[in-house]
Coordinates of C-alpha atoms and ligand atoms in Angstrom, one line a residue:
Chain A
M1 CA -19.1 167.3 -113.8
S2 CA -16.1 167.5 -115.9
E3 CA -15.0 171.1 -117.0
K4 CA -12.3 172.6 -119.0
V5 CA -10.2 175.2 -117.3
L6 CA -6.7 176.9 -117.6
M7 CA -4.7 176.0 -114.7
K8 CA -1.3 176.0 -113.4
G9 CA 0.4 172.7 -113.0
N10 CA 0.8 172.6 -109.2
E11 CA -2.8 173.7 -108.7
A12 CA -4.2 171.2 -111.2
F13 CA -2.3 168.4 -109.3
C14 CA -4.1 169.4 -106.1
E15 CA -7.6 169.6 -107.8
A16 CA -6.9 166.0 -109.4
A17 CA -6.3 164.7 -105.8
I18 CA -9.3 166.5 -104.2
R19 CA -11.6 165.2 -107.0
G20 CA -10.0 161.7 -106.7
G21 CA -11.5 161.5 -103.2
C22 CA -8.6 162.6 -101.2
R23 CA -9.5 164.7 -98.1
F24 CA -6.0 164.8 -96.4
Y25 CA -3.0 166.6 -97.5
V26 CA 0.3 166.9 -95.6
G27 CA 3.2 169.1 -97.0
Y28 CA 6.2 171.1 -96.3
P29 CA 7.4 174.1 -98.4
I30 CA 9.9 173.3 -101.1
T31 CA 10.2 174.9 -104.6
P32 CA 9.0 174.1 -107.2
Q33 CA 6.0 172.6 -105.5
S34 CA 5.2 175.2 -102.8
E35 CA 2.0 176.4 -104.7
I36 CA 0.6 172.8 -103.6
P37 CA 0.6 173.4 -99.7
E38 CA -0.5 176.9 -100.6
Y39 CA -3.5 175.8 -102.6
M40 CA -4.2 172.8 -100.2
S41 CA -4.2 175.1 -97.2
H42 CA -7.2 177.2 -98.4
E43 CA -9.0 174.6 -100.7
M44 CA -9.1 171.4 -98.2
P45 CA -11.0 173.2 -95.5
K46 CA -13.5 174.5 -98.0
R47 CA -14.1 170.9 -99.3
G48 CA -14.5 169.1 -96.0
G49 CA -10.7 168.2 -95.9
T50 CA -7.8 168.5 -93.7
F51 CA -4.7 170.3 -94.4
V52 CA -1.6 169.6 -92.2
Q53 CA 1.6 171.7 -92.6
S54 CA 4.2 169.4 -91.2
E55 CA 7.5 170.4 -89.4
S56 CA 9.7 168.6 -91.9
E57 CA 9.4 165.8 -94.5
L58 CA 9.9 163.3 -91.9
G59 CA 6.9 164.7 -90.3
S60 CA 5.0 164.7 -93.7
I61 CA 5.4 161.0 -94.5
N62 CA 4.9 160.0 -90.8
I63 CA 1.7 162.1 -90.4
S64 CA 0.5 160.9 -93.8
Y65 CA 1.3 157.2 -92.6
G66 CA -0.9 157.8 -89.6
I67 CA -3.8 159.2 -91.6
A68 CA -3.4 156.1 -93.9
C69 CA -3.3 153.8 -91.0
A70 CA -6.6 155.3 -89.7
G71 CA -8.3 154.9 -93.1
G72 CA -7.9 158.3 -94.6
N73 CA -7.1 159.1 -98.3
V74 CA -3.8 161.0 -98.1
F75 CA -1.9 162.9 -100.4
V76 CA 1.6 164.3 -99.7
S77 CA 3.9 166.2 -102.0
S78 CA 7.6 167.4 -102.0
A79 CA 10.6 168.0 -104.3
S80 CA 14.0 166.0 -104.3
P81 CA 15.6 166.3 -101.0
G82 CA 12.3 166.3 -99.2
I83 CA 11.5 163.1 -100.9
A84 CA 15.0 161.7 -99.8
L85 CA 13.8 162.5 -96.1
M86 CA 10.6 160.7 -96.6
Q87 CA 12.0 157.5 -97.8
E88 CA 12.5 155.6 -94.6
G89 CA 8.8 156.3 -94.2
M90 CA 8.1 154.9 -97.5
S91 CA 9.9 151.9 -96.9
F92 CA 7.9 151.4 -93.6
A93 CA 4.7 152.0 -95.3
C94 CA 5.4 149.3 -97.9
S95 CA 6.3 147.0 -95.3
A96 CA 3.2 147.8 -93.1
E97 CA 1.1 147.7 -96.5
V98 CA -0.3 151.3 -96.0
P99 CA -1.4 153.3 -99.1
I100 CA 0.0 156.9 -99.5
V101 CA -0.1 159.0 -102.7
I102 CA 3.3 160.8 -103.1
L103 CA 4.0 163.5 -105.7
N104 CA 7.6 164.6 -106.4
V105 CA 7.9 167.8 -108.4
S106 CA 11.5 167.2 -108.7
R107 CA 14.5 169.4 -108.8
S108 CA 17.9 169.0 -110.4
G109 CA 20.6 167.8 -108.1
P110 CA 22.5 166.2 -106.1
G111 CA 22.5 168.2 -102.9
I112 CA 20.2 171.2 -102.7
G113 CA 20.1 171.3 -106.6
G114 CA 18.2 173.8 -108.4
I115 CA 14.5 174.4 -109.2
Q116 CA 14.7 174.1 -113.0
P117 CA 13.4 170.9 -114.8
A118 CA 15.5 167.7 -114.1
Q119 CA 15.1 163.9 -114.0
A120 CA 17.8 163.2 -111.8
D121 CA 15.5 161.5 -109.1
Y122 CA 14.9 158.5 -111.7
F123 CA 17.0 156.0 -109.4
Q124 CA 15.6 157.6 -106.2
V125 CA 12.1 156.9 -106.9
T126 CA 12.3 153.6 -109.0
R127 CA 15.1 151.8 -107.2
G128 CA 13.9 152.4 -103.5
G129 CA 16.1 155.0 -101.7
G130 CA 14.7 153.6 -98.4
N131 CA 15.9 150.3 -96.9
G132 CA 15.1 146.9 -97.7
D133 CA 13.3 144.9 -100.3
Y134 CA 10.2 147.0 -101.5
K135 CA 8.8 148.5 -104.5
I136 CA 6.6 151.4 -105.2
P137 CA 4.8 152.1 -108.5
V138 CA 6.1 155.4 -110.2
F139 CA 4.0 157.2 -112.9
A140 CA 5.7 160.0 -115.0
P141 CA 3.1 162.1 -116.8
S142 CA 4.2 164.2 -119.7
T143 CA 1.2 166.5 -120.2
M144 CA -1.0 168.3 -117.5
Q145 CA -4.1 166.3 -118.5
E146 CA -2.2 162.9 -118.2
A147 CA -1.0 164.2 -114.7
I148 CA -4.5 164.8 -113.5
D149 CA -5.6 161.5 -114.8
I150 CA -2.8 159.7 -113.2
I151 CA -3.2 161.5 -109.7
Y152 CA -7.0 161.1 -109.8
N153 CA -6.6 157.3 -110.3
S154 CA -3.7 156.7 -107.9
F155 CA -5.7 156.7 -104.8
E156 CA -7.5 153.7 -106.1
I157 CA -4.4 152.1 -107.2
A158 CA -2.7 152.7 -103.8
D159 CA -5.7 151.3 -101.8
Q160 CA -5.9 148.2 -104.2
L161 CA -2.2 147.4 -103.9
R162 CA -2.1 148.5 -100.2
N163 CA 1.2 150.4 -101.0
P164 CA 2.4 153.7 -101.6
V165 CA 2.3 155.2 -105.3
I166 CA 4.8 157.8 -106.4
I167 CA 4.0 160.5 -109.3
L168 CA 7.2 162.1 -110.7
A169 CA 6.9 165.4 -112.2
D170 CA 9.2 168.3 -112.5
G171 CA 9.5 172.2 -112.2
M172 CA 8.2 172.7 -115.7
M173 CA 5.0 170.8 -115.3
G174 CA 4.6 172.3 -111.8
Q175 CA 4.8 175.9 -113.2
M176 CA 3.3 175.4 -116.7
M177 CA -0.2 176.8 -117.5
E178 CA -2.3 174.4 -119.7
P179 CA -6.0 173.9 -120.6
V180 CA -7.2 170.8 -118.7
V181 CA -10.4 168.9 -118.3
L182 CA -11.1 168.3 -114.6
P183 CA -12.6 165.0 -113.8
E184 CA -15.9 164.7 -111.8
E185 CA -15.4 164.8 -108.0
K186 CA -15.5 161.3 -106.3
Q187 CA -17.0 161.4 -102.9
P188 CA -14.6 160.5 -100.1
Y189 CA -15.4 158.1 -97.5
K190 CA -15.2 159.7 -94.2
T191 CA -17.5 157.8 -91.7
E192 CA -16.1 154.9 -89.6
A193 CA -18.5 152.6 -91.1
E194 CA -17.4 153.6 -94.7
I195 CA -13.7 153.2 -93.8
T196 CA -14.2 149.8 -92.2
K197 CA -16.2 148.7 -95.4
Y198 CA -13.7 149.8 -97.8
K199 CA -10.5 149.3 -95.7
P200 CA -11.2 146.6 -93.4
W201 CA -7.5 146.5 -92.3
A202 CA -7.8 150.2 -91.1
L203 CA -7.5 151.4 -87.5
T204 CA -10.9 152.7 -86.4
G205 CA -11.1 151.1 -82.8
T206 CA -12.4 147.8 -81.8
K207 CA -16.0 148.9 -81.3
N208 CA -18.5 147.8 -83.9
K209 CA -15.9 145.0 -85.0
D210 CA -15.3 141.3 -84.2
H211 CA -11.6 141.7 -84.5
R212 CA -8.7 144.0 -83.5
N213 CA -6.5 145.6 -86.3
R214 CA -2.8 146.0 -85.9
I215 CA -0.6 147.5 -88.4
V216 CA 3.0 146.4 -88.1
S217 CA 6.4 146.5 -89.7
Y218 CA 8.3 144.3 -87.1
W219 CA 8.6 140.6 -87.5
A220 CA 10.6 139.1 -84.8
K221 CA 11.4 135.8 -86.4
P222 CA 13.4 135.6 -89.8
E223 CA 10.8 133.0 -91.1
E224 CA 8.0 135.3 -90.5
L225 CA 9.7 138.2 -92.2
E226 CA 10.6 136.0 -95.0
H227 CA 7.2 134.9 -95.5
H228 CA 6.0 138.7 -95.4
I229 CA 8.6 139.7 -98.0
I230 CA 7.5 136.9 -100.3
H231 CA 3.9 138.2 -99.9
L232 CA 4.8 141.7 -100.6
F233 CA 6.5 140.3 -103.9
E234 CA 3.5 138.5 -104.8
K235 CA 1.7 141.7 -104.9
Y236 CA 4.6 143.5 -106.7
A237 CA 4.5 140.6 -109.4
K238 CA 0.9 141.2 -110.1
A239 CA 1.4 144.9 -110.1
E240 CA 4.1 144.5 -112.7
K241 CA 1.7 143.0 -115.0
E242 CA -1.4 145.4 -114.3
L243 CA 0.1 148.6 -113.8
V244 CA 2.7 148.9 -116.7
R245 CA 1.8 151.9 -118.8
Y246 CA 3.6 153.4 -122.0
E247 CA 2.9 154.9 -125.4
T248 CA 4.7 154.4 -128.7
I249 CA 4.6 157.0 -131.4
G250 CA 6.2 157.7 -134.7
A251 CA 7.0 155.5 -137.8
E252 CA 6.5 151.7 -137.9
D253 CA 9.8 149.7 -137.8
P254 CA 11.9 152.9 -137.0
E255 CA 15.4 153.1 -137.6
I256 CA 16.0 155.3 -134.6
V257 CA 14.0 154.9 -131.4
F258 CA 14.0 157.4 -128.7
V259 CA 13.1 156.6 -125.1
A260 CA 11.9 159.6 -123.2
F261 CA 9.3 160.5 -120.3
G262 CA 7.7 163.4 -118.8
T263 CA 8.9 166.9 -119.9
M264 CA 11.6 165.2 -122.3
A265 CA 8.8 163.2 -124.2
R266 CA 7.2 166.4 -125.2
I267 CA 10.3 167.8 -126.9
V268 CA 11.3 164.3 -128.4
A269 CA 7.8 164.1 -130.0
E270 CA 8.7 167.4 -132.0
V271 CA 12.0 165.9 -133.0
I272 CA 10.4 162.6 -134.2
E273 CA 7.9 164.7 -136.5
I274 CA 10.8 166.5 -138.1
L275 CA 12.9 163.3 -138.7
N276 CA 9.8 161.5 -140.2
N277 CA 9.3 164.7 -142.5
E278 CA 12.9 164.4 -143.6
G279 CA 12.6 160.7 -144.4
I280 CA 14.4 159.4 -141.4
K281 CA 12.1 156.8 -139.7
A282 CA 12.1 157.7 -136.1
G283 CA 9.9 156.5 -133.2
M284 CA 9.6 156.9 -129.4
I285 CA 8.9 154.7 -126.5
R286 CA 7.4 156.8 -123.8
P287 CA 7.3 154.9 -120.5
I288 CA 4.6 156.3 -118.4
S289 CA 5.0 153.7 -115.5
L290 CA 8.7 154.0 -114.7
W291 CA 8.2 151.0 -112.1
P292 CA 7.0 148.8 -113.5
F293 CA 9.2 149.7 -116.5
P294 CA 7.7 148.7 -119.9
K295 CA 9.8 145.9 -121.3
A296 CA 7.4 144.7 -124.1
P297 CA 7.9 147.6 -126.6
F298 CA 11.5 147.1 -126.4
E299 CA 11.1 143.2 -127.0
A300 CA 9.1 144.3 -130.2
L301 CA 12.0 146.2 -131.8
S302 CA 13.7 144.4 -134.5
P303 CA 17.7 144.6 -134.7
E304 CA 17.3 144.3 -138.3
K305 CA 15.4 147.5 -138.7
T306 CA 16.2 149.6 -135.7
K307 CA 19.7 150.8 -135.7
V308 CA 19.9 152.6 -132.3
V309 CA 17.8 153.2 -129.0
I310 CA 18.7 156.6 -127.6
S311 CA 17.9 157.3 -124.1
T312 CA 16.9 161.0 -124.1
E313 CA 16.9 162.2 -120.5
L314 CA 17.6 165.0 -118.0
S315 CA 20.0 162.8 -115.9
M316 CA 23.4 161.2 -116.2
G317 CA 22.1 157.8 -117.8
Q318 CA 19.8 156.9 -115.1
L319 CA 17.0 156.1 -117.5
L320 CA 19.7 154.8 -119.9
A321 CA 20.2 152.0 -117.4
D322 CA 16.7 150.6 -117.6
V323 CA 16.7 151.0 -121.5
E324 CA 20.0 148.8 -121.7
N325 CA 18.1 146.2 -119.3
S326 CA 15.3 146.1 -121.7
V327 CA 17.2 146.1 -125.0
Q328 CA 19.6 143.3 -123.7
G329 CA 22.5 144.1 -126.1
R330 CA 20.2 143.3 -129.1
I331 CA 20.6 146.8 -130.5
P332 CA 23.3 149.6 -129.8
T333 CA 22.2 152.1 -127.2
R334 CA 23.1 155.7 -126.8
L335 CA 22.4 158.6 -124.4
I336 CA 21.3 162.2 -125.3
N337 CA 21.1 164.2 -122.2
R338 CA 21.3 167.7 -120.3
V339 CA 21.6 168.0 -116.6
G340 CA 21.5 170.8 -113.9
G341 CA 18.2 172.1 -115.0
I342 CA 19.0 172.6 -118.6
V343 CA 16.4 171.2 -121.1
P344 CA 17.8 170.7 -124.6
T345 CA 16.1 172.2 -127.7
T346 CA 14.6 170.3 -130.5
N347 CA 17.4 171.2 -132.7
E348 CA 20.1 170.2 -130.2
I349 CA 18.5 166.7 -129.8
L350 CA 18.0 166.7 -133.7
E351 CA 21.7 167.3 -134.4
R352 CA 23.0 164.9 -131.7
A353 CA 20.7 162.2 -133.1
K354 CA 21.7 162.6 -136.6
K355 CA 25.5 162.6 -135.5
I356 CA 24.8 159.3 -133.6
L357 CA 23.2 157.8 -136.8
G358 CA 26.1 159.0 -138.9
E359 CA 28.6 157.3 -136.6
L360 CA 26.7 154.0 -136.7
K361 CA 26.5 153.8 -140.5
Chain B
M1 CA -14.9 141.5 -50.4
K2 CA -13.0 144.0 -52.6
P3 CA -10.2 142.5 -54.6
L4 CA -6.7 144.0 -53.8
Y5 CA -5.6 143.3 -57.5
E6 CA -7.4 142.5 -60.7
P7 CA -6.2 142.0 -64.4
T8 CA -7.5 144.8 -66.8
E9 CA -9.5 144.1 -69.9
G10 CA -7.2 146.5 -71.4
L11 CA -4.2 144.1 -71.5
L12 CA -4.4 140.7 -73.1
P13 CA -3.8 137.4 -71.0
V14 CA -0.5 136.8 -72.6
D15 CA 3.2 136.9 -71.2
T16 CA 5.1 140.0 -72.3
S17 CA 8.4 139.8 -73.7
Y18 CA 9.9 142.2 -71.1
C19 CA 12.8 141.5 -68.8
A20 CA 12.2 140.9 -65.0
G21 CA 11.9 144.3 -63.3
C22 CA 11.4 146.3 -66.7
G23 CA 9.0 149.3 -66.2
H24 CA 7.1 148.7 -69.4
G25 CA 4.9 146.0 -68.1
V26 CA 3.9 148.2 -65.3
A27 CA 3.4 151.4 -67.4
H28 CA 1.2 149.3 -69.9
K29 CA -1.0 148.1 -66.9
I30 CA -1.5 151.6 -65.8
I31 CA -2.4 153.0 -69.0
M32 CA -4.5 150.3 -70.1
S33 CA -6.5 150.0 -66.9
C34 CA -7.2 153.8 -67.1
I35 CA -8.5 153.5 -70.7
E36 CA -10.6 150.6 -69.5
E37 CA -12.0 152.6 -66.7
K38 CA -12.9 155.4 -68.9
G39 CA -14.7 152.8 -71.1
R40 CA -12.7 153.8 -74.1
L41 CA -11.0 150.6 -75.1
G42 CA -13.4 150.4 -78.2
D43 CA -12.3 153.9 -79.5
T44 CA -8.8 154.1 -78.6
I45 CA -5.8 153.8 -81.1
G46 CA -2.3 153.6 -80.1
V47 CA 1.1 154.0 -81.8
S48 CA 4.0 151.8 -80.5
P49 CA 7.7 153.0 -80.9
I50 CA 10.8 151.4 -82.0
G51 CA 12.5 150.2 -78.9
C52 CA 11.5 147.4 -76.6
S53 CA 8.1 148.2 -76.6
V54 CA 7.5 148.0 -80.5
V55 CA 5.5 145.0 -79.6
A56 CA 3.3 146.9 -77.0
H57 CA 0.4 145.9 -79.4
Q58 CA 0.7 142.3 -78.7
F59 CA -0.2 143.1 -75.2
M60 CA -2.4 146.2 -75.2
N61 CA -6.0 145.4 -76.2
V62 CA -6.7 148.2 -78.5
E63 CA -6.1 148.9 -82.1
M64 CA -2.5 149.9 -82.8
C65 CA 0.2 150.5 -85.4
E66 CA 3.9 150.5 -85.2
S67 CA 5.9 153.7 -86.3
A68 CA 9.5 154.4 -87.4
H69 CA 11.9 155.4 -84.8
G70 CA 11.0 158.6 -83.2
R71 CA 8.1 159.4 -85.4
A72 CA 5.2 158.2 -83.2
P73 CA 3.8 161.6 -82.3
A74 CA 3.5 162.5 -86.1
V75 CA 1.7 159.1 -86.6
A76 CA -0.5 159.8 -83.8
T77 CA -1.2 163.1 -85.3
G78 CA -2.3 161.7 -88.6
I79 CA -4.6 159.1 -86.8
K80 CA -6.3 161.9 -84.5
R81 CA -7.0 164.0 -87.8
V82 CA -8.9 161.1 -89.0
H83 CA -10.7 160.0 -86.0
P84 CA -10.9 163.5 -83.9
N85 CA -13.2 161.7 -81.3
H86 CA -11.1 158.6 -80.5
L87 CA -8.6 158.6 -77.8
V88 CA -5.1 158.4 -79.6
F89 CA -1.7 157.9 -77.8
S90 CA 1.9 157.4 -78.6
Y91 CA 4.0 155.2 -76.3
Q92 CA 7.8 155.9 -76.5
G93 CA 11.2 155.3 -74.8
D94 CA 13.8 158.0 -74.1
G95 CA 16.0 157.2 -77.2
D96 CA 12.8 157.4 -79.4
L97 CA 11.3 160.6 -77.8
A98 CA 14.1 162.5 -76.5
S99 CA 16.8 161.6 -79.2
I100 CA 15.8 160.7 -82.7
G101 CA 12.3 162.0 -82.3
V102 CA 12.5 165.5 -80.4
T103 CA 11.3 167.3 -83.7
E104 CA 8.2 165.2 -83.9
V105 CA 7.2 165.5 -80.1
V106 CA 7.9 169.1 -80.0
H107 CA 5.9 169.9 -83.0
A108 CA 3.0 167.8 -81.9
A109 CA 2.9 169.9 -78.9
V110 CA 3.5 173.2 -80.9
R111 CA 0.3 172.2 -82.8
G112 CA -1.5 171.4 -79.6
E113 CA -2.4 168.0 -81.2
K114 CA -5.0 166.3 -79.0
I115 CA -3.2 163.2 -78.5
T116 CA -1.4 161.8 -75.4
T117 CA 2.2 160.9 -75.3
F118 CA 3.4 158.2 -72.8
F119 CA 7.2 158.6 -72.3
I120 CA 9.0 155.7 -70.6
N121 CA 12.3 157.2 -69.5
N122 CA 14.7 154.3 -68.3
A123 CA 17.8 156.6 -69.2
I124 CA 19.2 154.1 -71.5
Y125 CA 18.7 152.4 -75.0
G126 CA 17.3 149.2 -74.1
M127 CA 16.5 147.4 -77.2
T128 CA 19.9 147.9 -78.8
G129 CA 21.8 146.7 -75.8
G130 CA 22.4 149.6 -73.3
Q131 CA 24.0 152.3 -75.2
M132 CA 23.7 155.9 -73.6
S133 CA 20.6 157.9 -74.4
P134 CA 19.9 161.7 -74.0
T135 CA 18.5 161.1 -70.5
T136 CA 21.5 158.8 -69.2
L137 CA 22.6 160.5 -66.1
I138 CA 26.2 162.1 -65.5
G139 CA 28.3 159.3 -64.3
Q140 CA 25.9 156.6 -65.5
R141 CA 27.8 153.7 -67.2
S142 CA 26.5 152.4 -70.6
T143 CA 28.1 150.5 -73.5
T144 CA 29.0 153.9 -75.2
S145 CA 30.0 155.6 -72.0
I146 CA 31.8 152.8 -70.2
D147 CA 33.5 155.2 -67.6
G148 CA 30.3 157.0 -67.0
R149 CA 28.7 159.8 -68.9
K150 CA 30.9 162.8 -69.0
P151 CA 29.3 166.3 -69.6
E152 CA 32.4 167.6 -71.5
I153 CA 32.2 164.7 -74.1
N154 CA 28.5 163.6 -73.9
G155 CA 26.6 166.7 -72.9
I156 CA 24.0 167.0 -70.0
P157 CA 20.9 164.9 -69.9
I158 CA 17.8 166.7 -71.2
R159 CA 14.6 167.1 -69.1
M160 CA 11.9 166.6 -71.6
S161 CA 8.9 167.4 -69.5
E162 CA 10.2 170.8 -68.3
L163 CA 11.1 171.5 -72.1
L164 CA 7.7 170.5 -73.4
A165 CA 5.8 172.4 -70.6
T166 CA 7.3 175.7 -72.1
I167 CA 5.1 175.2 -75.3
D168 CA 1.8 176.7 -75.2
G169 CA 0.3 174.0 -77.2
A170 CA 1.0 171.5 -74.3
A171 CA -2.0 171.2 -71.9
Y172 CA -0.9 168.6 -69.5
I173 CA 2.6 167.6 -68.6
E174 CA 3.5 165.4 -65.7
R175 CA 6.5 163.3 -64.5
V176 CA 5.8 160.1 -62.4
A177 CA 7.7 157.2 -61.1
L178 CA 7.2 153.4 -61.1
N179 CA 9.3 152.6 -58.1
T180 CA 6.8 152.4 -55.3
P181 CA 3.1 151.5 -54.8
A182 CA 2.5 155.0 -53.8
N183 CA 4.3 156.3 -57.0
I184 CA 2.3 153.9 -59.1
R185 CA -1.0 155.2 -57.7
K186 CA 0.1 158.8 -58.5
A187 CA 1.2 157.7 -62.1
K188 CA -2.4 156.3 -62.6
K189 CA -3.9 159.5 -61.4
A190 CA -1.6 161.4 -64.1
V191 CA -2.7 159.2 -66.8
M192 CA -6.3 159.8 -66.0
N193 CA -5.6 163.6 -66.0
A194 CA -3.7 163.4 -69.2
L195 CA -6.4 161.4 -70.9
E196 CA -9.1 163.7 -69.5
V197 CA -7.2 166.9 -71.1
Q198 CA -7.4 164.8 -74.4
E199 CA -11.1 164.3 -74.0
K200 CA -11.9 167.9 -73.2
G201 CA -9.7 168.7 -76.3
L202 CA -7.5 171.1 -74.5
G203 CA -4.3 170.2 -76.2
F204 CA -1.2 168.0 -76.3
S205 CA -0.7 165.9 -73.1
L206 CA 2.1 163.7 -71.8
V207 CA 3.1 161.7 -68.8
E208 CA 6.8 160.9 -68.2
F209 CA 7.4 157.7 -66.4
I210 CA 10.7 157.3 -64.6
S211 CA 11.4 153.6 -65.3
T212 CA 13.9 150.9 -64.9
C213 CA 16.2 148.7 -67.2
P214 CA 17.6 146.2 -64.7
T215 CA 19.2 144.2 -67.7
N216 CA 21.1 147.0 -69.2
W217 CA 21.7 149.0 -65.9
G218 CA 23.4 145.7 -64.6
L219 CA 21.4 145.7 -61.5
T220 CA 18.8 143.3 -59.9
P221 CA 15.3 144.4 -60.3
V222 CA 15.1 145.4 -56.7
D223 CA 18.4 147.4 -56.8
S224 CA 17.0 149.0 -59.9
L225 CA 14.0 150.5 -58.0
K226 CA 16.5 152.0 -55.5
W227 CA 18.8 153.3 -58.2
A228 CA 16.0 155.0 -59.8
A229 CA 14.8 156.6 -56.4
E230 CA 18.3 157.6 -55.5
N231 CA 19.6 158.8 -58.9
M232 CA 16.9 159.5 -61.4
I233 CA 14.2 161.1 -59.3
P234 CA 16.6 163.8 -57.8
Y235 CA 17.6 164.9 -61.4
Y236 CA 14.2 164.3 -62.9
P237 CA 11.9 165.7 -60.3
L238 CA 8.3 164.3 -60.1
G239 CA 5.2 166.5 -60.5
V240 CA 2.9 168.5 -62.7
F241 CA 4.6 170.7 -65.0
K242 CA 1.5 172.1 -67.0
D243 CA -2.1 171.5 -66.3
T244 CA -4.5 174.0 -68.2
R245 CA -7.7 172.3 -66.9
G246 CA -9.7 175.1 -65.2
D247 CA -8.0 177.6 -67.6
E248 CA -10.9 177.0 -70.1
K249 CA -13.7 179.5 -70.4
Ligands
TPP401 C1 16.3 155.1 -87.8 C2 16.7 154.1 -86.7 N1 17.9 154.4 -85.9 C3 18.3 153.4 -85.0 C4 17.4 152.4 -84.8 C5 17.9 151.3 -83.8 N2 17.3 151.5 -82.5 C6 16.3 150.6 -82.2 S1 15.4 150.8 -80.9 C7 16.6 152.1 -80.5 C8 16.5 152.6 -79.0 C9 15.6 152.2 -78.1 O1 15.7 152.9 -77.0 P1 14.6 153.6 -76.2 O2 13.9 154.5 -77.1 O3 15.1 154.3 -75.1 O4 13.5 152.5 -75.7 P2 13.7 151.1 -74.8 O5 14.3 150.0 -75.9 O6 14.8 151.4 -74.0 O7 12.3 150.9 -74.3 C10 17.4 152.2 -81.3 C11 18.5 153.1 -81.4 C12 16.4 152.2 -85.4 N3 15.6 151.1 -85.3 N4 16.0 153.1 -86.4

């Protein structure tokens, strides 16, 4: 049964995973997500699941890979430098076509960084980070409810695509309390027969099967490897159509368009309301999927009506790169950002946006 | 008449990709015939490493996956957690286990994971063309120690079985060699013991095989067997370092 409760972000993320049918969690402590391994350590055994505290994030991703190879629905979480350590494993899982749901409750950076909200892992999660040609769908929720719905559904997406899926959150979302509606609990499939039925490729042993499964990443011949990479990219092309998610809010035919995701989108929503009340037509494109990046709402903008597209982000122009890519020079683009764990206020964004508008006139 | 030598159903009837005189083929045969004898081919899952034996799944007749370099014990941990009643093993070289993957094997033992690791120690990086490994002997030549391994520059070779035996979660640790028929028979006994420990759920088990790499040692297959006996076995003594069978109440 769905139920409304007040929960801390990190714990709500866990509930969403468990209710989404996940019964395996692997993690290693790192702020701002340490409540996740803590919650999972006591909750998983109660719900018939398995909690593994790994020796490192290399351990996390590779234990998760083993769980997934064996047909278990697995959830693994970390924060920025931990995600960096996992990325060889993510590349490996993509090449071996193994589904893993990965949550990055990101820090500011580079280096060890800080625990306050930042979006500086945008390139890290959307551009690979691991080696070779691969893609991972990345979803960036901006409310707790959205995070819950996304995590809940990610296991099915990962299974269908046979590929990892990343959810990008930040310390603000991890620590904040919000009322949420928890979805109904899906029943995990745990028996060998169920695993074989839903994941015929998984390793369960050859008994009760008429074939022998192998999960591989190594292709000795270049022709075979090329063939495999083309196969992966056919999957990704399909994912690009089916998994793109975004929201547009604000005025019709806006003269100023903000682009923001996650925590920033909540602040920008307030800015838009103020601008629209002042008679300045403002709107926002809020990408929910960062890969695939939503291009359609940018194509729909008219250069006659929209004077500027402003990437509003907690990084040094990483989101701006995708914005520019999507606007393709048709409309001027600008950047409003803070970094290092500082979140700009509504007023700061308002003033900087007005200044940009003034300069363009 | 009792046959002297028989193929095992545990190995597929295909040629391996290993060089003449390489120990991987012999180790494969030993491990897979033990699993066959136990009647467990149908519910065994193996993990191959990065190294010459990345392709072990092309020869071993059980379900398997490959793993990133050094991470096989972590991957085997994950598999065992999903299928606690299956036999789960990792198969790893000395570069894979004793260098890049030390953390994973140590912590699999620390957690007492009920998996078996087969550690093929040929004292060199085979797949990448003969570079020094953590188990390369003092004075042994490799492409990154062309005048022989020097302790003051390259450190002193690590004895993984002895190290792992100090961990309480490790229930069975034995070092064997593949250089003579008598040693091969002992190796088979060791594999049976390690698998029994896993079946009994006593903890982590590992069998280290002193192996050969004629190609990268620059020796003939026969001379390689001699070299292993004269140089490796004195430094890496054979024997059981840990056996908790019988300790259980
Ligand atoms: C992260 C990473 N580093 C390095 C390599 C290159 N590499 C492939 S196999 C190997 C060593 C193999 O030696 P060993 O584990 O002793 O096995 P053998 O080939 O001798 O059986 C190395 C270093 C790699 N594939 N991945």
